[in-house]
Short mmCIF file of C-alpha atoms in Angstrom, two decimals:
data_model
loop_
_atom_site.label_atom_id
_atom_site.label_comp_id
_atom_site.label_asym_id
_atom_site.label_seq_id
_atom_site.Cartn_x
_atom_site.Cartn_y
_atom_site.Cartn_z
CA MET A 26 -25.73 -34.77 -16.78
CA GLU A 27 -26.91 -38.14 -15.46
CA ILE A 28 -26.61 -41.34 -17.47
CA ASP A 29 -30.05 -42.77 -18.22
CA LYS A 30 -29.68 -46.57 -18.48
CA LYS A 31 -32.87 -46.70 -20.59
CA LEU A 32 -30.99 -44.96 -23.40
CA ASN A 33 -28.76 -48.04 -23.61
CA PRO A 34 -25.22 -46.85 -23.00
CA LYS A 35 -22.85 -49.50 -24.25
CA ILE A 36 -19.19 -50.36 -24.26
CA GLU A 37 -17.72 -52.22 -27.18
CA LEU A 38 -14.41 -53.39 -28.59
CA LEU A 39 -13.69 -52.13 -32.12
CA GLU A 40 -10.88 -52.11 -34.64
CA GLY A 41 -9.94 -48.49 -35.33
CA THR A 42 -9.58 -49.07 -39.04
CA ASN A 43 -13.29 -49.96 -39.23
CA PHE A 44 -14.63 -46.62 -37.93
CA SER A 45 -16.95 -44.61 -40.12
CA VAL A 46 -16.08 -41.03 -41.02
CA LYS A 47 -18.66 -39.84 -38.46
CA GLU A 48 -17.12 -42.00 -35.70
CA LYS A 49 -13.63 -40.72 -36.53
CA GLU A 50 -14.93 -37.15 -36.32
CA GLU A 51 -16.50 -37.89 -32.91
CA ILE A 52 -13.20 -39.28 -31.60
CA LEU A 53 -11.13 -36.39 -32.97
CA SER A 54 -13.61 -33.94 -31.44
CA ILE A 55 -13.21 -35.60 -28.01
CA ILE A 56 -9.41 -35.44 -28.30
CA SER A 57 -9.52 -31.79 -29.34
CA SER A 58 -11.93 -30.74 -26.58
CA CYS A 59 -9.81 -32.47 -23.92
CA PHE A 60 -6.59 -30.88 -25.15
CA VAL A 61 -8.19 -27.45 -25.18
CA LYS A 62 -9.83 -27.88 -21.75
CA PHE A 63 -6.72 -29.15 -19.97
CA ASP A 64 -4.22 -27.01 -21.90
CA PHE A 65 -1.38 -29.48 -21.50
CA ILE A 66 0.03 -29.25 -25.00
CA PRO A 67 0.45 -26.21 -27.25
CA LEU A 68 -2.25 -25.42 -29.82
CA ALA A 69 0.23 -25.90 -32.69
CA GLN A 70 0.90 -29.45 -31.49
CA ILE A 71 -2.85 -30.13 -31.26
CA GLU A 72 -3.32 -28.91 -34.81
CA TYR A 73 -0.45 -31.09 -36.03
CA MET A 74 -1.71 -34.15 -34.20
CA LEU A 75 -5.18 -33.75 -35.66
CA SER A 76 -3.86 -33.21 -39.19
CA THR A 77 -4.62 -35.89 -41.77
CA MET A 78 -1.19 -37.53 -41.55
CA GLU A 79 -1.35 -38.00 -37.77
CA THR A 80 -5.03 -38.99 -37.55
CA GLU A 81 -4.48 -42.04 -39.72
CA ARG A 82 -1.95 -43.31 -37.15
CA ILE A 83 -4.47 -42.76 -34.36
CA PHE A 84 -6.89 -45.25 -35.90
CA HIS A 85 -4.44 -48.13 -36.33
CA SER A 86 -5.22 -49.58 -32.90
CA GLU A 87 -7.95 -51.47 -31.16
CA PHE A 88 -10.50 -49.34 -29.32
CA VAL A 89 -12.84 -49.69 -26.39
CA VAL A 90 -15.57 -47.10 -26.89
CA TYR A 91 -18.40 -45.84 -24.70
CA ARG A 92 -21.49 -45.00 -26.72
CA TYR A 93 -24.48 -43.09 -25.50
CA GLY A 94 -26.05 -42.25 -28.82
CA ASN A 95 -22.64 -41.34 -30.17
CA ILE A 96 -19.13 -41.92 -28.84
CA LYS A 97 -18.58 -40.12 -25.52
CA ALA A 98 -15.30 -41.71 -24.43
CA PHE A 99 -12.70 -44.16 -25.66
CA LEU A 100 -9.40 -45.77 -25.02
CA SER A 101 -7.17 -47.18 -27.72
CA PHE A 102 -4.59 -49.85 -27.08
CA GLU A 103 -2.01 -52.14 -28.60
CA HIS A 104 -2.01 -55.79 -27.59
CA TYR A 105 1.51 -57.29 -27.66
CA THR A 106 0.88 -61.02 -27.65
CA ASN A 107 4.58 -61.93 -27.54
CA SER A 108 5.03 -60.17 -24.18
CA GLN A 109 1.48 -60.78 -22.91
CA SER A 110 1.01 -57.05 -22.41
CA ILE A 111 -1.22 -54.16 -23.43
CA LYS A 112 -0.16 -50.56 -23.86
CA ILE A 113 -2.97 -48.02 -23.54
CA ASP A 114 -2.21 -45.48 -26.24
CA LYS A 115 -5.05 -42.96 -25.88
CA PHE A 116 -7.64 -42.53 -23.11
CA PHE A 117 -10.13 -39.69 -23.53
CA CYS A 118 -13.59 -38.76 -22.31
CA ASN A 119 -15.68 -35.87 -23.59
CA PRO A 120 -15.22 -33.20 -20.88
CA GLU A 121 -19.00 -32.88 -20.46
CA TRP A 122 -19.16 -36.59 -19.59
CA GLN A 123 -16.24 -36.79 -17.16
CA ASN A 124 -16.64 -37.83 -13.50
CA LYS A 125 -19.49 -40.23 -14.22
CA GLY A 126 -17.58 -43.51 -13.93
CA ILE A 127 -17.21 -43.91 -17.69
CA GLY A 128 -13.40 -44.13 -17.60
CA SER A 129 -13.61 -46.75 -14.87
CA SER A 130 -16.09 -48.71 -16.97
CA LEU A 131 -13.75 -48.60 -19.96
CA LEU A 132 -10.88 -49.85 -17.81
CA GLU A 133 -13.01 -52.65 -16.34
CA PHE A 134 -13.91 -53.73 -19.86
CA LEU A 135 -10.22 -53.69 -20.86
CA PHE A 136 -9.26 -55.66 -17.73
CA SER A 137 -11.84 -58.33 -18.63
CA TYR A 138 -10.49 -58.49 -22.18
CA ALA A 139 -6.94 -58.74 -20.81
CA SER A 140 -7.91 -61.59 -18.50
CA ILE A 141 -9.47 -63.56 -21.36
CA LYS A 142 -6.34 -63.00 -23.49
CA SER A 143 -3.98 -63.98 -20.62
CA VAL A 144 -2.40 -60.52 -20.52
CA ARG A 145 -0.07 -60.11 -17.57
CA ARG A 146 0.76 -56.41 -17.83
CA ILE A 147 -1.09 -53.22 -18.80
CA TRP A 148 0.64 -49.85 -18.98
CA LEU A 149 0.29 -46.32 -20.27
CA TYR A 150 2.32 -43.12 -20.38
CA VAL A 151 0.73 -39.89 -19.14
CA ASN A 152 1.66 -36.33 -20.09
CA LYS A 153 3.31 -34.76 -17.03
CA LYS A 154 0.93 -31.77 -17.30
CA ASN A 155 -2.17 -33.99 -17.31
CA LYS A 156 -4.15 -33.27 -14.14
CA ALA A 157 -7.08 -35.55 -15.03
#
Protein backbone atom coordinates (compact mmCIF):
# COMPACT_ATOMS: atom_id res chain seq x y z
CA MET A 1 0.00 0.00 0.00
CA GLU A 2 1.70 3.20 -1.17
CA ILE A 3 1.00 6.57 0.41
CA ASP A 4 -0.56 8.94 -2.12
CA LYS A 5 0.48 12.49 -1.17
CA LYS A 6 -2.55 13.86 -3.06
CA LEU A 7 -4.79 12.33 -0.39
CA ASN A 8 -3.21 14.74 2.10
CA PRO A 9 -1.67 12.61 4.82
CA LYS A 10 -1.06 14.79 7.83
CA ILE A 11 0.60 14.69 11.20
CA GLU A 12 -0.83 16.70 14.04
CA LEU A 13 -0.44 17.29 17.76
CA LEU A 14 -3.63 16.67 19.77
CA GLU A 15 -4.75 16.48 23.37
CA GLY A 16 -6.06 12.96 24.02
CA THR A 17 -9.00 14.21 26.04
CA ASN A 18 -10.33 16.01 22.95
CA PHE A 19 -10.70 12.91 20.74
CA SER A 20 -14.10 12.05 19.36
CA VAL A 21 -15.62 8.64 20.05
CA LYS A 22 -14.72 7.62 16.47
CA GLU A 23 -11.08 8.69 16.92
CA LYS A 24 -10.84 6.79 20.21
CA GLU A 25 -12.21 3.69 18.48
CA GLU A 26 -9.62 4.07 15.69
CA ILE A 27 -6.79 4.29 18.24
CA LEU A 28 -8.04 1.33 20.28
CA SER A 29 -8.39 -0.70 17.08
CA ILE A 30 -4.75 0.05 16.16
CA ILE A 31 -3.58 -0.99 19.64
CA SER A 32 -5.61 -4.19 19.51
CA SER A 33 -4.44 -5.17 16.01
CA CYS A 34 -0.78 -4.62 16.97
CA PHE A 35 -1.09 -6.66 20.15
CA VAL A 36 -2.75 -9.50 18.28
CA LYS A 37 -0.26 -9.41 15.38
CA PHE A 38 2.87 -9.36 17.53
CA ASP A 39 1.52 -11.59 20.31
CA PHE A 40 3.70 -10.04 23.00
CA ILE A 41 1.11 -9.87 25.75
CA PRO A 42 -1.60 -12.38 26.69
CA LEU A 43 -5.12 -11.92 25.31
CA ALA A 44 -6.53 -11.47 28.84
CA GLN A 45 -4.17 -8.53 29.39
CA ILE A 46 -5.21 -7.01 26.05
CA GLU A 47 -8.86 -7.30 27.02
CA TYR A 48 -8.17 -5.69 30.40
CA MET A 49 -6.15 -2.87 28.89
CA LEU A 50 -8.89 -2.08 26.39
CA SER A 51 -11.62 -2.17 29.04
CA THR A 52 -13.37 1.09 29.86
CA MET A 53 -11.37 1.74 33.03
CA GLU A 54 -8.00 1.43 31.30
CA THR A 55 -8.92 3.23 28.07
CA GLU A 56 -9.71 6.44 29.92
CA ARG A 57 -6.12 6.47 31.21
CA ILE A 58 -4.81 5.99 27.67
CA PHE A 59 -6.35 9.26 26.53
CA HIS A 60 -4.92 11.47 29.30
CA SER A 61 -1.80 12.31 27.30
CA GLU A 62 -0.77 14.41 24.36
CA PHE A 63 -0.77 12.65 21.01
CA VAL A 64 0.98 12.94 17.69
CA VAL A 65 -1.27 11.27 15.13
CA TYR A 66 -0.82 10.32 11.48
CA ARG A 67 -4.02 10.72 9.51
CA TYR A 68 -4.68 9.40 6.06
CA GLY A 69 -8.43 9.70 6.00
CA ASN A 70 -8.57 8.27 9.50
CA ILE A 71 -5.87 7.67 12.12
CA LYS A 72 -3.30 5.13 10.91
CA ALA A 73 -0.61 5.59 13.56
CA PHE A 74 0.04 7.52 16.74
CA LEU A 75 2.35 8.09 19.61
CA SER A 76 1.27 9.44 22.97
CA PHE A 77 3.61 11.19 25.34
CA GLU A 78 3.96 13.03 28.61
CA HIS A 79 5.92 16.27 28.67
CA TYR A 80 7.66 16.83 32.02
CA THR A 81 8.53 20.51 31.97
CA ASN A 82 10.32 20.43 35.34
CA SER A 83 12.90 17.94 34.02
CA GLN A 84 12.83 19.14 30.39
CA SER A 85 11.98 15.62 29.25
CA ILE A 86 9.38 13.66 27.32
CA LYS A 87 8.34 10.08 27.97
CA ILE A 88 6.79 8.30 24.99
CA ASP A 89 3.97 6.28 26.50
CA LYS A 90 2.44 4.54 23.47
CA PHE A 91 3.74 4.19 19.91
CA PHE A 92 1.57 2.20 17.49
CA CYS A 93 1.02 1.93 13.76
CA ASN A 94 -1.75 -0.02 12.07
CA PRO A 95 0.00 -3.23 10.93
CA GLU A 96 -1.18 -2.68 7.34
CA TRP A 97 0.61 0.68 7.32
CA GLN A 98 3.92 -0.36 8.87
CA ASN A 99 7.27 -0.06 7.06
CA LYS A 100 6.26 3.08 5.17
CA GLY A 101 8.22 5.64 7.18
CA ILE A 102 5.20 6.72 9.22
CA GLY A 103 6.80 5.97 12.59
CA SER A 104 9.89 7.92 11.56
CA SER A 105 7.67 10.83 10.54
CA LEU A 106 5.93 10.78 13.91
CA LEU A 107 9.29 10.80 15.70
CA GLU A 108 10.58 13.65 13.53
CA PHE A 109 7.47 15.64 14.43
CA LEU A 110 8.01 14.91 18.13
CA PHE A 111 11.70 15.87 17.89
CA SER A 112 10.71 19.22 16.35
CA TYR A 113 8.18 19.78 19.13
CA ALA A 114 10.81 18.85 21.72
CA SER A 115 13.31 21.30 20.22
CA ILE A 116 10.79 24.15 20.35
CA LYS A 117 9.96 23.29 23.99
CA SER A 118 13.68 23.03 24.97
CA VAL A 119 13.35 19.35 25.86
CA ARG A 120 16.70 17.76 26.59
CA ARG A 121 15.70 14.11 26.94
CA ILE A 122 13.19 11.76 25.29
CA TRP A 123 12.71 8.18 26.44
CA LEU A 124 10.39 5.20 26.22
CA TYR A 125 10.13 1.70 27.64
CA VAL A 126 9.65 -1.23 25.25
CA ASN A 127 8.13 -4.62 26.01
CA LYS A 128 10.97 -7.16 25.92
CA LYS A 129 8.93 -9.34 23.51
CA ASN A 130 8.38 -6.47 21.07
CA LYS A 131 10.17 -7.33 17.82
CA ALA A 132 8.95 -4.26 15.92
